[in-house]
Amino acid sequence: MTISNPLHAKLDALYDVWLKLSPDSSPAEFETFANFFSEDCTAWLLSMRELTTPSIGRQGVVEGIKEVLTNTKITERRVVDRFDSASGSKVSVEMNNRLLVQGKELDPFPETATAVFNDEGLITDFKLYCCRSSVVAVIQEVTGVGPYVIKEEKCH
């Protein structure tokens, strides 16, 4: 897929770094990730649906991505389609990613990321749209902690 908008290349570069991160990554690696964002950014790194407040600023982005990595790792990013806004400063990408959730593979995992960039090419607003029900179900299955009620079938 040919990339004509340079902002898509920047978003791809962000994901290249994200794919390499783990909870054990160095502070410098987390700083590399955060440097894609403006100092006063707003970032929804988990899901717009699941978080009540976004990560604010670069330090918030570092804390947010560390939280995401405690349960979930993107092991493969697959771009389905790319979209540009009329203003040119906002791009979106539809993906079917492969995730590792508490050691279990979840594939495919559909997500859409939307990023707004400032004049310096830094992300000022990042939103991740997805339904994390399958992720939450795996976390509950592995840890025993989660929101779902498990019904046991009774034999007669």
PDB file of C-alpha atoms in Angstrom:
ATOM      1  CA  MET A   1       0.000   0.000   0.000  1.00  0.00           C
ATOM      2  CA  THR A   2       1.558   3.273  -1.151  1.00  0.00           C
ATOM      3  CA  ILE A   3       1.668   6.045   1.450  1.00  0.00           C
ATOM      4  CA  SER A   4       1.126   9.496  -0.042  1.00  0.00           C
ATOM      5  CA  ASN A   5       0.530  11.466   3.171  1.00  0.00           C
ATOM      6  CA  PRO A   6       3.745  11.859   5.238  1.00  0.00           C
ATOM      7  CA  LEU A   7       1.650  11.849   8.428  1.00  0.00           C
ATOM      8  CA  HIS A   8       0.804   8.206   7.773  1.00  0.00           C
ATOM      9  CA  ALA A   9       4.540   7.491   7.676  1.00  0.00           C
ATOM     10  CA  LYS A  10       4.881   9.175  11.091  1.00  0.00           C
ATOM     11  CA  LEU A  11       2.012   7.080  12.479  1.00  0.00           C
ATOM     12  CA  ASP A  12       3.651   3.956  11.031  1.00  0.00           C
ATOM     13  CA  ALA A  13       6.930   4.941  12.726  1.00  0.00           C
ATOM     14  CA  LEU A  14       5.074   5.312  16.049  1.00  0.00           C
ATOM     15  CA  TYR A  15       3.698   1.788  15.653  1.00  0.00           C
ATOM     16  CA  ASP A  16       7.154   0.461  14.722  1.00  0.00           C
ATOM     17  CA  VAL A  17       8.379   1.669  18.119  1.00  0.00           C
ATOM     18  CA  TRP A  18       5.197   0.430  19.886  1.00  0.00           C
ATOM     19  CA  LEU A  19       5.735  -3.084  18.478  1.00  0.00           C
ATOM     20  CA  LYS A  20       9.213  -3.206  20.063  1.00  0.00           C
ATOM     21  CA  LEU A  21       8.117  -2.030  23.519  1.00  0.00           C
ATOM     22  CA  SER A  22       7.618  -4.329  26.484  1.00  0.00           C
ATOM     23  CA  PRO A  23       7.130  -3.713  30.200  1.00  0.00           C
ATOM     24  CA  ASP A  24      10.904  -4.240  30.558  1.00  0.00           C
ATOM     25  CA  SER A  25      11.859  -1.619  27.947  1.00  0.00           C
ATOM     26  CA  SER A  26      14.357   1.008  28.993  1.00  0.00           C
ATOM     27  CA  PRO A  27      13.389   4.575  29.903  1.00  0.00           C
ATOM     28  CA  ALA A  28      15.079   5.678  26.647  1.00  0.00           C
ATOM     29  CA  GLU A  29      12.827   3.359  24.609  1.00  0.00           C
ATOM     30  CA  PHE A  30       9.718   4.756  26.307  1.00  0.00           C
ATOM     31  CA  GLU A  31      11.039   8.275  25.692  1.00  0.00           C
ATOM     32  CA  THR A  32      11.448   7.455  21.992  1.00  0.00           C
ATOM     33  CA  PHE A  33       7.762   6.481  21.923  1.00  0.00           C
ATOM     34  CA  ALA A  34       6.693   9.612  23.821  1.00  0.00           C
ATOM     35  CA  ASN A  35       8.693  11.868  21.485  1.00  0.00           C
ATOM     36  CA  PHE A  36       6.121  11.250  18.736  1.00  0.00           C
ATOM     37  CA  PHE A  37       3.677  13.280  20.852  1.00  0.00           C
ATOM     38  CA  SER A  38       3.510  17.003  21.646  1.00  0.00           C
ATOM     39  CA  GLU A  39       4.198  18.121  25.226  1.00  0.00           C
ATOM     40  CA  ASP A  40       0.494  18.914  25.739  1.00  0.00           C
ATOM     41  CA  CYS A  41      -1.002  15.950  23.864  1.00  0.00           C
ATOM     42  CA  THR A  42      -4.089  13.942  24.692  1.00  0.00           C
ATOM     43  CA  ALA A  43      -3.786  10.201  24.007  1.00  0.00           C
ATOM     44  CA  TRP A  44      -6.297   7.376  24.381  1.00  0.00           C
ATOM     45  CA  LEU A  45      -3.819   4.466  24.155  1.00  0.00           C
ATOM     46  CA  LEU A  46      -6.079   1.687  25.376  1.00  0.00           C
ATOM     47  CA  SER A  47      -9.490   2.437  23.924  1.00  0.00           C
ATOM     48  CA  MET A  48     -11.846   5.380  23.885  1.00  0.00           C
ATOM     49  CA  ARG A  49     -14.531   3.026  25.183  1.00  0.00           C
ATOM     50  CA  GLU A  50     -12.631   1.707  28.186  1.00  0.00           C
ATOM     51  CA  LEU A  51     -10.830   4.722  29.625  1.00  0.00           C
ATOM     52  CA  THR A  52     -12.509   7.504  31.553  1.00  0.00           C
ATOM     53  CA  THR A  53      -9.554   9.859  31.095  1.00  0.00           C
ATOM     54  CA  PRO A  54      -6.825   9.969  28.462  1.00  0.00           C
ATOM     55  CA  SER A  55      -3.087  10.164  28.953  1.00  0.00           C
ATOM     56  CA  ILE A  56      -2.062  13.831  29.066  1.00  0.00           C
ATOM     57  CA  GLY A  57       1.383  15.031  27.969  1.00  0.00           C
ATOM     58  CA  ARG A  58       4.469  13.001  27.202  1.00  0.00           C
ATOM     59  CA  GLN A  59       4.868  11.676  30.741  1.00  0.00           C
ATOM     60  CA  GLY A  60       1.221  10.615  30.668  1.00  0.00           C
ATOM     61  CA  VAL A  61       1.867   8.816  27.374  1.00  0.00           C
ATOM     62  CA  VAL A  62       4.750   6.884  28.962  1.00  0.00           C
ATOM     63  CA  GLU A  63       2.589   5.912  31.944  1.00  0.00           C
ATOM     64  CA  GLY A  64      -0.305   5.017  29.623  1.00  0.00           C
ATOM     65  CA  ILE A  65       1.702   2.787  27.304  1.00  0.00           C
ATOM     66  CA  LYS A  66       3.287   1.017  30.285  1.00  0.00           C
ATOM     67  CA  GLU A  67      -0.221   0.271  31.569  1.00  0.00           C
ATOM     68  CA  VAL A  68      -1.290  -1.062  28.164  1.00  0.00           C
ATOM     69  CA  LEU A  69       1.775  -3.316  28.002  1.00  0.00           C
ATOM     70  CA  THR A  70       0.996  -4.974  31.349  1.00  0.00           C
ATOM     71  CA  ASN A  71      -1.662  -7.109  29.640  1.00  0.00           C
ATOM     72  CA  THR A  72      -1.432  -6.553  25.893  1.00  0.00           C
ATOM     73  CA  LYS A  73       1.302  -6.577  23.240  1.00  0.00           C
ATOM     74  CA  ILE A  74       0.853  -5.966  19.537  1.00  0.00           C
ATOM     75  CA  THR A  75       2.835  -8.746  17.858  1.00  0.00           C
ATOM     76  CA  GLU A  76       1.845  -7.864  14.291  1.00  0.00           C
ATOM     77  CA  ARG A  77       0.253  -4.744  12.852  1.00  0.00           C
ATOM     78  CA  ARG A  78      -1.799  -5.220   9.700  1.00  0.00           C
ATOM     79  CA  VAL A  79      -3.085  -2.081   7.975  1.00  0.00           C
ATOM     80  CA  VAL A  80      -6.415  -2.557   6.216  1.00  0.00           C
ATOM     81  CA  ASP A  81      -6.960   1.007   5.009  1.00  0.00           C
ATOM     82  CA  ARG A  82      -5.833   4.601   5.530  1.00  0.00           C
ATOM     83  CA  PHE A  83      -7.874   7.790   5.641  1.00  0.00           C
ATOM     84  CA  ASP A  84      -6.988  11.498   5.486  1.00  0.00           C
ATOM     85  CA  SER A  85      -9.057  14.416   6.751  1.00  0.00           C
ATOM     86  CA  ALA A  86      -9.895  17.362   4.528  1.00  0.00           C
ATOM     87  CA  SER A  87      -7.777  19.626   6.767  1.00  0.00           C
ATOM     88  CA  GLY A  88      -4.737  17.428   6.215  1.00  0.00           C
ATOM     89  CA  SER A  89      -3.641  17.364   9.860  1.00  0.00           C
ATOM     90  CA  LYS A  90      -5.655  14.284  10.870  1.00  0.00           C
ATOM     91  CA  VAL A  91      -5.093  10.727   9.654  1.00  0.00           C
ATOM     92  CA  SER A  92      -6.790   7.453  10.520  1.00  0.00           C
ATOM     93  CA  VAL A  93      -5.750   3.892   9.944  1.00  0.00           C
ATOM     94  CA  GLU A  94      -7.893   0.769  10.121  1.00  0.00           C
ATOM     95  CA  MET A  95      -6.003  -2.309  11.303  1.00  0.00           C
ATOM     96  CA  ASN A  96      -6.470  -6.018  11.961  1.00  0.00           C
ATOM     97  CA  ASN A  97      -3.674  -6.609  14.441  1.00  0.00           C
ATOM     98  CA  ARG A  98      -2.386  -9.715  16.137  1.00  0.00           C
ATOM     99  CA  LEU A  99      -2.171  -9.332  19.923  1.00  0.00           C
ATOM    100  CA  LEU A 100      -0.611 -11.289  22.721  1.00  0.00           C
ATOM    101  CA  VAL A 101      -2.849 -11.001  25.784  1.00  0.00           C
ATOM    102  CA  GLN A 102      -1.531 -12.547  29.000  1.00  0.00           C
ATOM    103  CA  GLY A 103       0.403 -15.055  26.874  1.00  0.00           C
ATOM    104  CA  LYS A 104      -2.553 -15.969  24.624  1.00  0.00           C
ATOM    105  CA  GLU A 105      -2.774 -14.959  20.976  1.00  0.00           C
ATOM    106  CA  LEU A 106      -5.761 -12.929  19.832  1.00  0.00           C
ATOM    107  CA  ASP A 107      -5.981 -12.717  16.037  1.00  0.00           C
ATOM    108  CA  PRO A 108      -7.439 -10.768  14.370  1.00  0.00           C
ATOM    109  CA  PHE A 109      -8.026  -7.790  16.640  1.00  0.00           C
ATOM    110  CA  PRO A 110      -9.687  -4.905  14.737  1.00  0.00           C
ATOM    111  CA  GLU A 111      -8.640  -1.389  15.758  1.00  0.00           C
ATOM    112  CA  THR A 112      -8.808   2.060  14.232  1.00  0.00           C
ATOM    113  CA  ALA A 113      -6.309   4.729  15.257  1.00  0.00           C
ATOM    114  CA  THR A 114      -6.837   8.424  14.611  1.00  0.00           C
ATOM    115  CA  ALA A 115      -4.057  10.963  15.080  1.00  0.00           C
ATOM    116  CA  VAL A 116      -4.032  14.755  14.793  1.00  0.00           C
ATOM    117  CA  PHE A 117      -0.646  16.344  14.125  1.00  0.00           C
ATOM    118  CA  ASN A 118       0.581  19.886  14.788  1.00  0.00           C
ATOM    119  CA  ASP A 119       2.784  21.982  12.471  1.00  0.00           C
ATOM    120  CA  GLU A 120       5.914  20.351  13.939  1.00  0.00           C
ATOM    121  CA  GLY A 121       4.634  16.898  12.962  1.00  0.00           C
ATOM    122  CA  LEU A 122       3.936  15.834  16.557  1.00  0.00           C
ATOM    123  CA  ILE A 123       0.745  14.090  17.647  1.00  0.00           C
ATOM    124  CA  THR A 124      -1.547  16.393  19.628  1.00  0.00           C
ATOM    125  CA  ASP A 125      -4.517  14.026  19.815  1.00  0.00           C
ATOM    126  CA  PHE A 126      -4.467  10.228  19.515  1.00  0.00           C
ATOM    127  CA  LYS A 127      -7.546   8.043  19.744  1.00  0.00           C
ATOM    128  CA  LEU A 128      -7.751   4.277  19.520  1.00  0.00           C
ATOM    129  CA  TYR A 129     -11.154   2.810  18.678  1.00  0.00           C
ATOM    130  CA  CYS A 130     -11.838  -0.859  19.323  1.00  0.00           C
ATOM    131  CA  CYS A 131     -13.991  -3.272  21.251  1.00  0.00           C
ATOM    132  CA  ARG A 132     -11.812  -4.826  23.929  1.00  0.00           C
ATOM    133  CA  SER A 133     -14.354  -7.435  25.072  1.00  0.00           C
ATOM    134  CA  SER A 134     -12.240 -10.268  23.677  1.00  0.00           C
ATOM    135  CA  VAL A 135      -9.145  -8.869  25.420  1.00  0.00           C
ATOM    136  CA  VAL A 136     -10.985  -8.535  28.730  1.00  0.00           C
ATOM    137  CA  ALA A 137     -12.318 -12.100  28.380  1.00  0.00           C
ATOM    138  CA  VAL A 138      -8.775 -13.474  27.926  1.00  0.00           C
ATOM    139  CA  ILE A 139      -7.465 -11.453  30.882  1.00  0.00           C
ATOM    140  CA  GLN A 140     -10.327 -12.792  33.028  1.00  0.00           C
ATOM    141  CA  GLU A 141      -9.720 -16.357  31.835  1.00  0.00           C
ATOM    142  CA  VAL A 142      -6.019 -16.162  32.733  1.00  0.00           C
ATOM    143  CA  THR A 143      -6.174 -14.087  35.929  1.00  0.00           C
ATOM    144  CA  GLY A 144      -9.651 -14.901  37.232  1.00  0.00           C
ATOM    145  CA  VAL A 145     -10.342 -11.169  37.527  1.00  0.00           C
ATOM    146  CA  GLY A 146     -12.814  -9.436  35.244  1.00  0.00           C
ATOM    147  CA  PRO A 147     -16.341  -8.183  34.701  1.00  0.00           C
ATOM    148  CA  TYR A 148     -17.923 -11.211  33.051  1.00  0.00           C
ATOM    149  CA  VAL A 149     -20.172 -13.647  34.871  1.00  0.00           C
ATOM    150  CA  ILE A 150     -19.325 -17.224  34.050  1.00  0.00           C
ATOM    151  CA  LYS A 151     -22.338 -19.495  34.060  1.00  0.00           C
ATOM    152  CA  GLU A 152     -21.747 -23.121  34.880  1.00  0.00           C
ATOM    153  CA  GLU A 153     -23.819 -25.712  33.075  1.00  0.00           C
ATOM    154  CA  LYS A 154     -25.560 -28.033  35.511  1.00  0.00           C
ATOM    155  CA  CYS A 155     -25.986 -31.700  34.725  1.00  0.00           C
ATOM    156  CA  HIS A 156     -29.184 -33.474  35.743  1.00  0.00           C
TER     157      HIS A 156
END
